[in-house]
Amino acid sequence: MRFPLEISSKLPKQGASIFTTMSALANQHNALNLSQGFPNFPCPPELIEYVHEAMLAGQNQYAPMAGVPVLREKLAEKTRELYGATYDAEKEITVVPGGTMGIYAAITALVREGDEVVIIEPAYDSYVPAIELNGGRPIRIELSYPDFRIDWNEFKKVINFRTRMIILNSPHNPTGTLLDAEGIKQLARIVDGNDIIILSDEVYEHIVFDGLPHESMAKYPELAKRSLIVSSFGKTYHTTGWKLGYVVGPEKLMREFRKVYQFMAFSAHTPSQYAYARILDNKALYHELAAFYQHKRDLFADALKSSRFEVLPCKGSYFQLLKYDKISDMKDTDFAKELTVKYQIASIPISVFYLSRRDEHILRFCFAKDDETLLKAAEILCKI
Ligand code: PMP
Ligand code: GLN
């Protein structure tokens, strides 16, 4: 008997993500992969020893749902030192299997049917599906072009009684721009006196250049009281494949977050949590990360001086935008494919981060690569 399994998809238009697509194309064509954001160099070797030691010491069973206490204590200390904010390790910090799950759990816990969630485009690809699967409505604001700044007047116009959440991301993927002190002031004015929750994606918090500060929501008590802040160990310790991150926020929000998270993963990988707790004592590692990546940003940009690509400003994250309008008028998705297939260099087209598929002929290149790879990539790009 035929069984008519007809599935009405919950995400009918969703295909494989651009990161999956471009990384697969890069592998298929043996291209330098500057598309998906991940380092091609090793993590600190002691971090691997710490995981191994935790495993040998028998730390191989479920961690407490919110994370191992020693790690949460260290994160509370770090947040206090860096941003002057006091979070209770017991009630206000939760360790999760990666920033992506932190974002998903936060949206699932707090966005209700019909709620509006303001997102800023170009937007990281995981926000909209998470909002829609929870019955929320994404309300899109575009960063101004070409400087990729938030137009706060436009922002203000979309806020109304249905606005439940604002999702912010600084340092910003894919543009490399930062929220600055003036932006914080504008944001504070907009949310003042209402119940809007801020979901602040700060996974690149330590990758900020030219001495500029990272404006964490944690620094501003009026914003921190309504914010869940997401960070990721993968970005800080070159371990994107370990999928571990954490979320901090006031008890009221964290209580709701945990109600949902406990049924998503329940808890995160135990030995890695002990390892990160130990490596957090070496504060130089996260303090020096900005200089480490600034060197790479500058090396890549310098090596591109003679190319026909325009190097756009990058203030944070490990992504460099290159504009190619002097080279081609092809669609960015087609141009990215052509570069991968014909020139063996893979990147990410920016139009996919807009619902409107706005195409300014810009590609994103990840510079979390060893210097040799960056020079090789620049050499290829200079020939195009
Ligand atoms: N937000 C942004 C802006 C990112 O670039 C990433 C990296 N993939 C994430 C969230 C998710 O982080 P994780 O890899 O820890 O899930
Ligand atoms: N955050 C990474 C990027 O922007 C990709 C992570 C993923 O593949 N989901 O490239």
mmCIF file of C-alpha atoms and ligand atoms in Angstrom:
data_model
loop_
_atom_site.group_PDB
_atom_site.id
_atom_site.type_symbol
_atom_site.label_atom_id
_atom_site.label_comp_id
_atom_site.label_asym_id
_atom_site.label_seq_id
_atom_site.Cartn_x
_atom_site.Cartn_y
_atom_site.Cartn_z
ATOM 1 C CA MET A 1 0.000 0.000 0.000
ATOM 2 C CA ARG A 2 1.298 3.473 -0.866
ATOM 3 C CA PHE A 3 1.786 5.735 2.080
ATOM 4 C CA PRO A 4 1.247 9.311 1.028
ATOM 5 C CA LEU A 5 3.744 11.123 3.203
ATOM 6 C CA GLU A 6 2.957 14.684 2.313
ATOM 7 C CA ILE A 7 4.929 17.153 4.333
ATOM 8 C CA SER A 8 3.890 20.708 4.536
ATOM 9 C CA SER A 9 7.302 22.238 5.257
ATOM 10 C CA LYS A 10 7.773 24.616 8.164
ATOM 11 C CA LEU A 11 10.539 26.331 6.188
ATOM 12 C CA PRO A 12 9.346 25.903 2.602
ATOM 13 C CA LYS A 13 11.821 28.298 0.994
ATOM 14 C CA GLN A 14 14.863 27.322 3.032
ATOM 15 C CA GLY A 15 17.695 25.516 1.265
ATOM 16 C CA ALA A 16 21.207 24.708 2.491
ATOM 17 C CA SER A 17 22.858 27.733 4.094
ATOM 18 C CA ILE A 18 25.265 29.851 2.064
ATOM 19 C CA PHE A 19 28.107 28.653 4.327
ATOM 20 C CA THR A 20 27.367 25.006 3.542
ATOM 21 C CA THR A 21 26.948 25.777 -0.150
ATOM 22 C CA MET A 22 30.149 27.778 -0.601
ATOM 23 C CA SER A 23 32.306 25.495 1.553
ATOM 24 C CA ALA A 24 31.103 22.484 -0.473
ATOM 25 C CA LEU A 25 31.869 24.306 -3.733
ATOM 26 C CA ALA A 26 35.303 25.253 -2.404
ATOM 27 C CA ASN A 27 36.054 21.601 -1.568
ATOM 28 C CA GLN A 28 34.740 20.397 -4.889
ATOM 29 C CA HIS A 29 37.034 22.770 -6.791
ATOM 30 C CA ASN A 30 39.964 22.564 -4.434
ATOM 31 C CA ALA A 31 39.657 26.308 -3.844
ATOM 32 C CA LEU A 32 41.113 28.397 -1.032
ATOM 33 C CA ASN A 33 38.169 28.568 1.328
ATOM 34 C CA LEU A 34 37.708 32.104 2.615
ATOM 35 C CA SER A 35 33.929 31.670 2.607
ATOM 36 C CA GLN A 36 32.600 30.027 5.794
ATOM 37 C CA GLY A 37 34.074 31.733 8.862
ATOM 38 C CA PHE A 38 36.534 29.432 10.583
ATOM 39 C CA PRO A 39 40.255 29.575 11.347
ATOM 40 C CA ASN A 40 42.605 27.277 9.421
ATOM 41 C CA PHE A 41 45.213 27.398 12.206
ATOM 42 C CA PRO A 42 45.274 25.416 15.453
ATOM 43 C CA CYS A 43 43.853 26.371 18.820
ATOM 44 C CA PRO A 44 46.204 26.876 21.804
ATOM 45 C CA PRO A 45 47.694 23.379 22.336
ATOM 46 C CA GLU A 46 47.133 23.512 26.092
ATOM 47 C CA LEU A 47 43.400 23.733 25.458
ATOM 48 C CA ILE A 48 43.486 20.264 23.903
ATOM 49 C CA GLU A 49 45.522 18.993 26.863
ATOM 50 C CA TYR A 50 42.948 20.432 29.254
ATOM 51 C CA VAL A 51 40.098 18.619 27.470
ATOM 52 C CA HIS A 52 42.118 15.409 27.514
ATOM 53 C CA GLU A 53 42.902 15.815 31.202
ATOM 54 C CA ALA A 54 39.263 16.458 32.029
ATOM 55 C CA MET A 55 38.299 13.294 30.156
ATOM 56 C CA LEU A 56 40.992 11.255 31.936
ATOM 57 C CA ALA A 57 39.833 12.689 35.251
ATOM 58 C CA GLY A 58 36.403 11.229 34.565
ATOM 59 C CA GLN A 59 34.511 14.384 33.618
ATOM 60 C CA ASN A 60 32.509 12.497 31.026
ATOM 61 C CA GLN A 61 28.917 12.654 32.220
ATOM 62 C CA TYR A 62 26.223 15.305 31.962
ATOM 63 C CA ALA A 63 27.234 18.737 33.099
ATOM 64 C CA PRO A 64 24.665 20.642 35.153
ATOM 65 C CA MET A 65 22.035 22.102 32.836
ATOM 66 C CA ALA A 66 23.371 25.676 33.132
ATOM 67 C CA GLY A 67 27.018 24.677 32.745
ATOM 68 C CA VAL A 68 29.790 23.546 35.087
ATOM 69 C CA PRO A 69 29.962 25.981 38.029
ATOM 70 C CA VAL A 70 33.688 26.713 37.718
ATOM 71 C CA LEU A 71 33.226 27.881 34.130
ATOM 72 C CA ARG A 72 30.253 30.051 35.011
ATOM 73 C CA GLU A 73 32.277 31.636 37.842
ATOM 74 C CA LYS A 74 35.121 32.446 35.437
ATOM 75 C CA LEU A 75 32.685 33.920 32.932
ATOM 76 C CA ALA A 76 31.119 36.080 35.630
ATOM 77 C CA GLU A 77 34.595 37.321 36.574
ATOM 78 C CA LYS A 78 35.508 38.054 32.962
ATOM 79 C CA THR A 79 32.267 39.926 32.304
ATOM 80 C CA ARG A 80 32.810 41.970 35.469
ATOM 81 C CA GLU A 81 36.379 42.847 34.531
ATOM 82 C CA LEU A 82 35.714 43.671 30.897
ATOM 83 C CA TYR A 83 32.335 45.371 31.098
ATOM 84 C CA GLY A 84 31.876 46.286 34.753
ATOM 85 C CA ALA A 85 28.737 44.154 34.939
ATOM 86 C CA THR A 86 27.836 41.781 37.737
ATOM 87 C CA TYR A 87 26.078 38.594 36.654
ATOM 88 C CA ASP A 88 25.214 35.884 39.149
ATOM 89 C CA ALA A 89 27.027 32.733 37.975
ATOM 90 C CA GLU A 90 24.267 30.605 39.471
ATOM 91 C CA LYS A 91 21.266 32.301 37.944
ATOM 92 C CA GLU A 92 22.384 34.576 35.127
ATOM 93 C CA ILE A 93 24.899 32.660 32.992
ATOM 94 C CA THR A 94 24.142 29.564 30.904
ATOM 95 C CA VAL A 95 26.667 27.571 28.895
ATOM 96 C CA VAL A 96 25.232 26.213 25.634
ATOM 97 C CA PRO A 97 26.424 24.115 22.677
ATOM 98 C CA GLY A 98 27.353 27.111 20.504
ATOM 99 C CA GLY A 99 26.142 30.638 19.892
ATOM 100 C CA THR A 100 23.648 29.405 17.304
ATOM 101 C CA MET A 101 21.757 27.408 19.903
ATOM 102 C CA GLY A 102 21.966 30.303 22.343
ATOM 103 C CA ILE A 103 20.248 32.497 19.751
ATOM 104 C CA TYR A 104 17.637 29.872 18.910
ATOM 105 C CA ALA A 105 16.810 29.146 22.534
ATOM 106 C CA ALA A 106 16.538 32.861 23.362
ATOM 107 C CA ILE A 107 14.142 33.486 20.489
ATOM 108 C CA THR A 108 12.108 30.370 21.262
ATOM 109 C CA ALA A 109 11.852 31.293 24.922
ATOM 110 C CA LEU A 110 10.774 34.883 24.373
ATOM 111 C CA VAL A 111 9.140 35.405 20.987
ATOM 112 C CA ARG A 112 5.427 34.587 20.885
ATOM 113 C CA GLU A 113 3.017 34.136 17.974
ATOM 114 C CA GLY A 114 2.607 37.463 16.183
ATOM 115 C CA ASP A 115 5.446 39.232 17.989
ATOM 116 C CA GLU A 116 7.617 41.530 15.924
ATOM 117 C CA VAL A 117 11.378 41.146 16.054
ATOM 118 C CA VAL A 118 13.551 43.868 14.589
ATOM 119 C CA ILE A 119 16.608 42.645 12.728
ATOM 120 C CA ILE A 120 19.220 44.616 10.883
ATOM 121 C CA GLU A 121 20.205 43.602 7.381
ATOM 122 C CA PRO A 122 22.562 42.336 6.133
ATOM 123 C CA ALA A 123 21.705 39.864 8.909
ATOM 124 C CA TYR A 124 23.359 36.654 10.046
ATOM 125 C CA ASP A 125 21.406 33.798 8.548
ATOM 126 C CA SER A 126 20.127 32.054 11.679
ATOM 127 C CA TYR A 127 17.919 34.868 13.005
ATOM 128 C CA VAL A 128 14.999 34.853 10.572
ATOM 129 C CA PRO A 129 14.311 31.076 10.546
ATOM 130 C CA ALA A 130 14.355 31.047 14.349
ATOM 131 C CA ILE A 131 11.892 33.943 14.502
ATOM 132 C CA GLU A 132 9.566 32.445 11.903
ATOM 133 C CA LEU A 133 9.557 28.943 13.376
ATOM 134 C CA ASN A 134 8.325 30.549 16.575
ATOM 135 C CA GLY A 135 5.515 32.421 14.869
ATOM 136 C CA GLY A 136 7.258 35.781 15.107
ATOM 137 C CA ARG A 137 7.483 38.389 12.374
ATOM 138 C CA PRO A 138 10.916 39.627 11.353
ATOM 139 C CA ILE A 139 10.893 43.394 10.819
ATOM 140 C CA ARG A 140 13.851 44.403 8.710
ATOM 141 C CA ILE A 141 15.947 47.551 8.809
ATOM 142 C CA GLU A 142 18.800 47.909 6.338
ATOM 143 C CA LEU A 143 22.174 49.329 7.336
ATOM 144 C CA SER A 144 22.892 52.473 5.357
ATOM 145 C CA TYR A 145 25.069 52.047 2.304
ATOM 146 C CA PRO A 146 28.051 52.309 1.776
ATOM 147 C CA ASP A 147 29.049 52.955 5.394
ATOM 148 C CA PHE A 148 26.839 50.219 6.906
ATOM 149 C CA ARG A 149 25.536 52.246 9.838
ATOM 150 C CA ILE A 150 22.201 51.983 11.623
ATOM 151 C CA ASP A 151 19.853 54.797 10.663
ATOM 152 C CA TRP A 152 18.247 55.352 14.062
ATOM 153 C CA ASN A 153 15.440 57.452 12.620
ATOM 154 C CA GLU A 154 14.398 54.558 10.410
ATOM 155 C CA PHE A 155 14.851 52.241 13.360
ATOM 156 C CA LYS A 156 12.549 54.296 15.534
ATOM 157 C CA LYS A 157 9.803 54.149 12.915
ATOM 158 C CA VAL A 158 9.409 50.376 13.093
ATOM 159 C CA ILE A 159 9.084 50.189 16.869
ATOM 160 C CA ASN A 160 5.507 49.749 18.120
ATOM 161 C CA PHE A 161 3.473 47.877 20.742
ATOM 162 C CA ARG A 162 4.043 44.576 18.911
ATOM 163 C CA THR A 163 7.839 44.883 19.043
ATOM 164 C CA ARG A 164 8.977 42.131 21.350
ATOM 165 C CA MET A 165 12.665 41.912 20.553
ATOM 166 C CA ILE A 166 15.541 43.658 18.822
ATOM 167 C CA ILE A 167 18.423 41.537 17.582
ATOM 168 C CA LEU A 168 21.773 43.312 17.451
ATOM 169 C CA ASN A 169 25.124 42.012 16.282
ATOM 170 C CA SER A 170 28.353 43.859 17.010
ATOM 171 C CA PRO A 171 31.059 43.318 15.816
ATOM 172 C CA HIS A 172 28.904 42.722 12.791
ATOM 173 C CA ASN A 173 28.929 39.740 10.494
ATOM 174 C CA PRO A 174 29.192 40.227 7.514
ATOM 175 C CA THR A 175 30.109 43.937 7.347
ATOM 176 C CA GLY A 176 32.758 44.264 10.086
ATOM 177 C CA THR A 177 31.088 47.393 11.485
ATOM 178 C CA LEU A 178 30.636 48.176 15.187
ATOM 179 C CA LEU A 179 27.913 49.609 17.331
ATOM 180 C CA ASP A 180 29.421 52.786 18.828
ATOM 181 C CA ALA A 181 28.684 54.867 21.920
ATOM 182 C CA GLU A 182 26.365 57.157 19.942
ATOM 183 C CA GLY A 183 24.417 54.106 18.741
ATOM 184 C CA ILE A 184 24.089 52.918 22.306
ATOM 185 C CA LYS A 185 22.585 56.277 23.280
ATOM 186 C CA GLN A 186 20.066 56.126 20.449
ATOM 187 C CA LEU A 187 19.153 52.557 21.296
ATOM 188 C CA ALA A 188 18.689 53.403 24.971
ATOM 189 C CA ARG A 189 16.352 56.243 24.008
ATOM 190 C CA ILE A 190 14.284 53.972 21.759
ATOM 191 C CA VAL A 191 13.747 51.160 24.262
ATOM 192 C CA ASP A 192 13.308 53.406 27.281
ATOM 193 C CA GLY A 193 9.947 52.909 28.974
ATOM 194 C CA ASN A 194 8.814 49.786 27.137
ATOM 195 C CA ASP A 195 9.191 46.020 27.398
ATOM 196 C CA ILE A 196 11.435 45.352 24.424
ATOM 197 C CA ILE A 197 14.004 42.605 24.902
ATOM 198 C CA ILE A 198 17.436 42.893 23.283
ATOM 199 C CA LEU A 199 19.150 39.798 21.962
ATOM 200 C CA SER A 200 22.751 40.876 21.510
ATOM 201 C CA ASP A 201 24.909 38.633 19.358
ATOM 202 C CA GLU A 202 28.422 39.446 20.560
ATOM 203 C CA VAL A 203 30.250 36.328 19.389
ATOM 204 C CA TYR A 204 33.107 38.491 17.982
ATOM 205 C CA GLU A 205 33.429 40.538 21.195
ATOM 206 C CA HIS A 206 37.240 40.192 21.318
ATOM 207 C CA ILE A 207 37.860 40.942 17.642
ATOM 208 C CA VAL A 208 37.700 44.739 17.540
ATOM 209 C CA PHE A 209 40.352 46.836 15.796
ATOM 210 C CA ASP A 210 42.238 50.153 15.905
ATOM 211 C CA GLY A 211 41.797 50.512 19.672
ATOM 212 C CA LEU A 212 38.024 50.877 19.363
ATOM 213 C CA PRO A 213 35.956 49.557 22.269
ATOM 214 C CA HIS A 214 33.483 46.692 22.083
ATOM 215 C CA GLU A 215 30.176 48.179 23.178
ATOM 216 C CA SER A 216 28.668 45.228 24.993
ATOM 217 C CA MET A 217 25.111 45.580 26.275
ATOM 218 C CA ALA A 218 26.638 44.447 29.577
ATOM 219 C CA LYS A 219 28.371 47.852 29.918
ATOM 220 C CA TYR A 220 25.089 49.749 30.079
ATOM 221 C CA PRO A 221 22.847 48.820 33.022
ATOM 222 C CA GLU A 222 19.733 50.274 31.396
ATOM 223 C CA LEU A 223 20.277 48.035 28.364
ATOM 224 C CA ALA A 224 21.742 45.067 30.247
ATOM 225 C CA LYS A 225 18.568 44.680 32.306
ATOM 226 C CA ARG A 226 16.612 43.824 29.142
ATOM 227 C CA SER A 227 19.372 41.949 27.251
ATOM 228 C CA LEU A 228 20.395 38.393 26.639
ATOM 229 C CA ILE A 229 23.982 38.455 25.396
ATOM 230 C CA VAL A 230 25.345 35.580 23.332
ATOM 231 C CA SER A 231 29.035 34.758 23.031
ATOM 232 C CA SER A 232 30.975 31.855 21.510
ATOM 233 C CA PHE A 233 34.198 30.182 22.613
ATOM 234 C CA GLY A 234 34.700 29.024 19.024
ATOM 235 C CA LYS A 235 35.595 32.529 17.843
ATOM 236 C CA THR A 236 37.870 33.353 20.746
ATOM 237 C CA TYR A 237 39.879 30.119 20.935
ATOM 238 C CA HIS A 238 39.906 29.030 17.250
ATOM 239 C CA THR A 239 37.636 26.077 18.041
ATOM 240 C CA THR A 240 34.505 26.632 15.963
ATOM 241 C CA GLY A 241 34.038 22.851 15.672
ATOM 242 C CA TRP A 242 33.702 22.365 19.417
ATOM 243 C CA LYS A 243 30.392 24.263 19.404
ATOM 244 C CA LEU A 244 30.399 25.811 22.836
ATOM 245 C CA GLY A 245 29.101 29.238 23.780
ATOM 246 C CA TYR A 246 27.290 30.997 26.575
ATOM 247 C CA VAL A 247 24.469 33.387 27.254
ATOM 248 C CA VAL A 248 24.339 36.001 29.996
ATOM 249 C CA GLY A 249 21.336 38.006 31.089
ATOM 250 C CA PRO A 250 19.289 39.134 34.076
ATOM 251 C CA GLU A 251 17.604 36.417 36.099
ATOM 252 C CA LYS A 252 14.130 37.266 34.835
ATOM 253 C CA LEU A 253 15.111 36.624 31.217
ATOM 254 C CA MET A 254 17.494 33.786 32.010
ATOM 255 C CA ARG A 255 14.759 31.901 33.855
ATOM 256 C CA GLU A 256 12.664 31.860 30.683
ATOM 257 C CA PHE A 257 15.702 31.029 28.567
ATOM 258 C CA ARG A 258 16.529 27.995 30.705
ATOM 259 C CA LYS A 259 12.950 26.698 30.659
ATOM 260 C CA VAL A 260 13.367 26.203 26.918
ATOM 261 C CA TYR A 261 17.068 25.392 26.710
ATOM 262 C CA GLN A 262 16.732 22.455 29.101
ATOM 263 C CA PHE A 263 14.615 20.724 26.463
ATOM 264 C CA MET A 264 16.828 21.671 23.516
ATOM 265 C CA ALA A 265 20.162 20.281 24.636
ATOM 266 C CA PHE A 266 19.786 20.075 28.403
ATOM 267 C CA SER A 267 23.536 20.597 28.816
ATOM 268 C CA ALA A 268 26.756 21.116 26.848
ATOM 269 C CA HIS A 269 29.917 19.032 26.375
ATOM 270 C CA THR A 270 31.419 18.552 29.829
ATOM 271 C CA PRO A 271 35.195 18.151 29.276
ATOM 272 C CA SER A 272 35.352 21.223 27.016
ATOM 273 C CA GLN A 273 33.706 23.280 29.739
ATOM 274 C CA TYR A 274 36.428 22.341 32.219
ATOM 275 C CA ALA A 275 39.062 23.121 29.591
ATOM 276 C CA TYR A 276 37.673 26.581 28.844
ATOM 277 C CA ALA A 277 37.403 27.277 32.577
ATOM 278 C CA ARG A 278 41.148 26.659 32.860
ATOM 279 C CA ILE A 279 42.205 28.591 29.777
ATOM 280 C CA LEU A 280 40.158 31.620 30.851
ATOM 281 C CA ASP A 281 42.838 32.176 33.534
ATOM 282 C CA ASN A 282 45.208 33.126 30.737
ATOM 283 C CA LYS A 283 43.605 36.511 30.124
ATOM 284 C CA ALA A 284 46.281 37.497 27.602
ATOM 285 C CA LEU A 285 44.708 35.083 25.119
ATOM 286 C CA TYR A 286 41.523 37.092 24.743
ATOM 287 C CA HIS A 287 43.190 40.459 25.297
ATOM 288 C CA GLU A 288 45.643 39.784 22.458
ATOM 289 C CA LEU A 289 43.104 38.428 20.006
ATOM 290 C CA ALA A 290 42.305 41.851 18.529
ATOM 291 C CA ALA A 291 45.982 42.543 17.693
ATOM 292 C CA PHE A 292 46.344 39.030 16.305
ATOM 293 C CA TYR A 293 43.477 39.554 13.868
ATOM 294 C CA GLN A 294 44.318 43.185 13.136
ATOM 295 C CA HIS A 295 47.640 41.977 11.780
ATOM 296 C CA LYS A 296 45.773 39.591 9.483
ATOM 297 C CA ARG A 297 43.306 42.249 8.357
ATOM 298 C CA ASP A 298 46.180 44.593 7.487
ATOM 299 C CA LEU A 299 48.283 41.920 5.797
ATOM 300 C CA PHE A 300 45.371 40.944 3.555
ATOM 301 C CA ALA A 301 44.418 44.554 2.765
ATOM 302 C CA ASP A 302 48.037 45.541 1.978
ATOM 303 C CA ALA A 303 48.480 42.569 -0.296
ATOM 304 C CA LEU A 304 45.361 43.668 -2.192
ATOM 305 C CA LYS A 305 46.645 47.193 -2.891
ATOM 306 C CA SER A 306 47.322 46.530 -6.546
ATOM 307 C CA SER A 307 44.072 44.647 -7.119
ATOM 308 C CA ARG A 308 40.933 45.999 -8.747
ATOM 309 C CA PHE A 309 38.864 45.032 -5.700
ATOM 310 C CA GLU A 310 37.947 47.840 -3.337
ATOM 311 C CA VAL A 311 38.796 47.002 0.274
ATOM 312 C CA LEU A 312 35.950 48.292 2.477
ATOM 313 C CA PRO A 313 36.610 49.429 6.076
ATOM 314 C CA CYS A 314 36.657 46.632 8.666
ATOM 315 C CA LYS A 315 36.504 47.591 12.345
ATOM 316 C CA GLY A 316 35.834 44.192 13.845
ATOM 317 C CA SER A 317 35.030 40.475 13.245
ATOM 318 C CA TYR A 318 37.250 38.374 10.978
ATOM 319 C CA PHE A 319 35.543 39.293 7.735
ATOM 320 C CA GLN A 320 36.794 41.608 4.994
ATOM 321 C CA LEU A 321 34.365 42.970 2.432
ATOM 322 C CA LEU A 322 35.656 43.471 -1.107
ATOM 323 C CA LYS A 323 33.687 45.407 -3.703
ATOM 324 C CA TYR A 324 34.152 44.247 -7.271
ATOM 325 C CA ASP A 325 32.108 46.724 -9.312
ATOM 326 C CA LYS A 326 35.212 47.759 -11.287
ATOM 327 C CA ILE A 327 35.706 44.137 -12.350
ATOM 328 C CA SER A 328 32.274 42.794 -13.203
ATOM 329 C CA ASP A 329 28.579 43.558 -13.124
ATOM 330 C CA MET A 330 27.666 39.937 -12.457
ATOM 331 C CA LYS A 331 25.318 39.119 -9.574
ATOM 332 C CA ASP A 332 27.346 38.587 -6.417
ATOM 333 C CA THR A 333 26.092 34.994 -6.049
ATOM 334 C CA ASP A 334 27.252 34.203 -9.601
ATOM 335 C CA PHE A 335 30.519 36.084 -9.193
ATOM 336 C CA ALA A 336 31.310 34.215 -5.954
ATOM 337 C CA LYS A 337 30.709 30.931 -7.767
ATOM 338 C CA GLU A 338 32.834 31.992 -10.711
ATOM 339 C CA LEU A 339 35.740 32.940 -8.433
ATOM 340 C CA THR A 340 35.513 29.535 -6.754
ATOM 341 C CA VAL A 341 35.328 27.504 -9.948
ATOM 342 C CA LYS A 342 37.630 29.537 -12.201
ATOM 343 C CA TYR A 343 40.115 31.072 -9.776
ATOM 344 C CA GLN A 344 39.927 28.617 -6.861
ATOM 345 C CA ILE A 345 39.036 31.170 -4.240
ATOM 346 C CA ALA A 346 35.787 30.956 -2.291
ATOM 347 C CA SER A 347 33.941 33.826 -0.589
ATOM 348 C CA ILE A 348 30.419 34.676 0.542
ATOM 349 C CA PRO A 349 28.111 36.936 -1.503
ATOM 350 C CA ILE A 350 26.497 39.604 0.667
ATOM 351 C CA SER A 351 23.100 39.715 -1.072
ATOM 352 C CA VAL A 352 22.029 36.472 0.638
ATOM 353 C CA PHE A 353 21.890 38.316 3.970
ATOM 354 C CA TYR A 354 19.071 40.558 2.682
ATOM 355 C CA LEU A 355 15.469 39.491 2.085
ATOM 356 C CA SER A 356 15.482 41.899 -0.884
ATOM 357 C CA ARG A 357 18.689 40.260 -2.184
ATOM 358 C CA ARG A 358 20.140 43.768 -2.422
ATOM 359 C CA ASP A 359 23.287 43.416 -4.452
ATOM 360 C CA GLU A 360 26.007 46.072 -4.208
ATOM 361 C CA HIS A 361 28.602 43.754 -5.791
ATOM 362 C CA ILE A 362 30.347 42.916 -2.555
ATOM 363 C CA LEU A 363 31.889 39.650 -1.372
ATOM 364 C CA ARG A 364 32.920 38.656 2.146
ATOM 365 C CA PHE A 365 36.310 37.041 2.719
ATOM 366 C CA CYS A 366 37.223 35.401 6.030
ATOM 367 C CA PHE A 367 40.731 36.383 7.121
ATOM 368 C CA ALA A 368 40.958 33.879 9.989
ATOM 369 C CA LYS A 369 43.636 32.112 7.953
ATOM 370 C CA ASP A 370 47.381 31.662 8.286
ATOM 371 C CA ASP A 371 49.430 34.434 6.680
ATOM 372 C CA GLU A 372 50.553 32.223 3.824
ATOM 373 C CA THR A 373 46.948 31.472 2.829
ATOM 374 C CA LEU A 374 46.027 35.160 3.014
ATOM 375 C CA LEU A 375 48.956 36.124 0.760
ATOM 376 C CA LYS A 376 48.091 33.363 -1.666
ATOM 377 C CA ALA A 377 44.463 34.501 -1.711
ATOM 378 C CA ALA A 378 45.504 38.111 -2.321
ATOM 379 C CA GLU A 379 47.818 37.023 -5.134
ATOM 380 C CA ILE A 380 44.896 35.293 -6.864
ATOM 381 C CA LEU A 381 42.599 38.271 -6.318
ATOM 382 C CA CYS A 382 45.209 40.690 -7.714
ATOM 383 C CA LYS A 383 45.114 38.795 -11.013
ATOM 384 C CA ILE A 384 41.373 39.176 -11.437
HETATM 385 N N1 PMP B 1 26.405 34.802 15.297
HETATM 386 C C1 PMP B 1 27.253 35.209 14.363
HETATM 387 C C2 PMP B 1 27.184 36.609 13.889
HETATM 388 C C3 PMP B 1 28.205 34.321 13.847
HETATM 389 O O1 PMP B 1 29.030 34.723 12.880
HETATM 390 C C4 PMP B 1 28.250 33.011 14.349
HETATM 391 C C5 PMP B 1 29.298 32.097 13.824
HETATM 392 N N2 PMP B 1 28.843 31.029 13.153
HETATM 393 C C6 PMP B 1 27.321 32.627 15.321
HETATM 394 C C7 PMP B 1 26.414 33.559 15.780
HETATM 395 C C8 PMP B 1 27.236 31.238 15.875
HETATM 396 O O2 PMP B 1 28.270 30.861 16.681
HETATM 397 P P1 PMP B 1 28.547 29.327 16.994
HETATM 398 O O3 PMP B 1 29.491 28.847 15.951
HETATM 399 O O4 PMP B 1 29.142 29.327 18.369
HETATM 400 O O5 PMP B 1 27.247 28.603 16.946
HETATM 401 N N1 GLN B 2 29.474 32.066 11.379
HETATM 402 C C1 GLN B 2 30.113 31.472 10.264
HETATM 403 C C2 GLN B 2 30.168 32.480 9.137
HETATM 404 O O1 GLN B 2 29.559 33.512 9.202
HETATM 405 C C3 GLN B 2 29.418 30.260 9.698
HETATM 406 C C4 GLN B 2 28.810 29.304 10.615
HETATM 407 C C5 GLN B 2 27.968 28.326 9.881
HETATM 408 O O2 GLN B 2 28.413 27.713 8.933
HETATM 409 N N2 GLN B 2 26.763 28.204 10.270
HETATM 410 O O3 GLN B 2 30.811 32.219 8.173
#
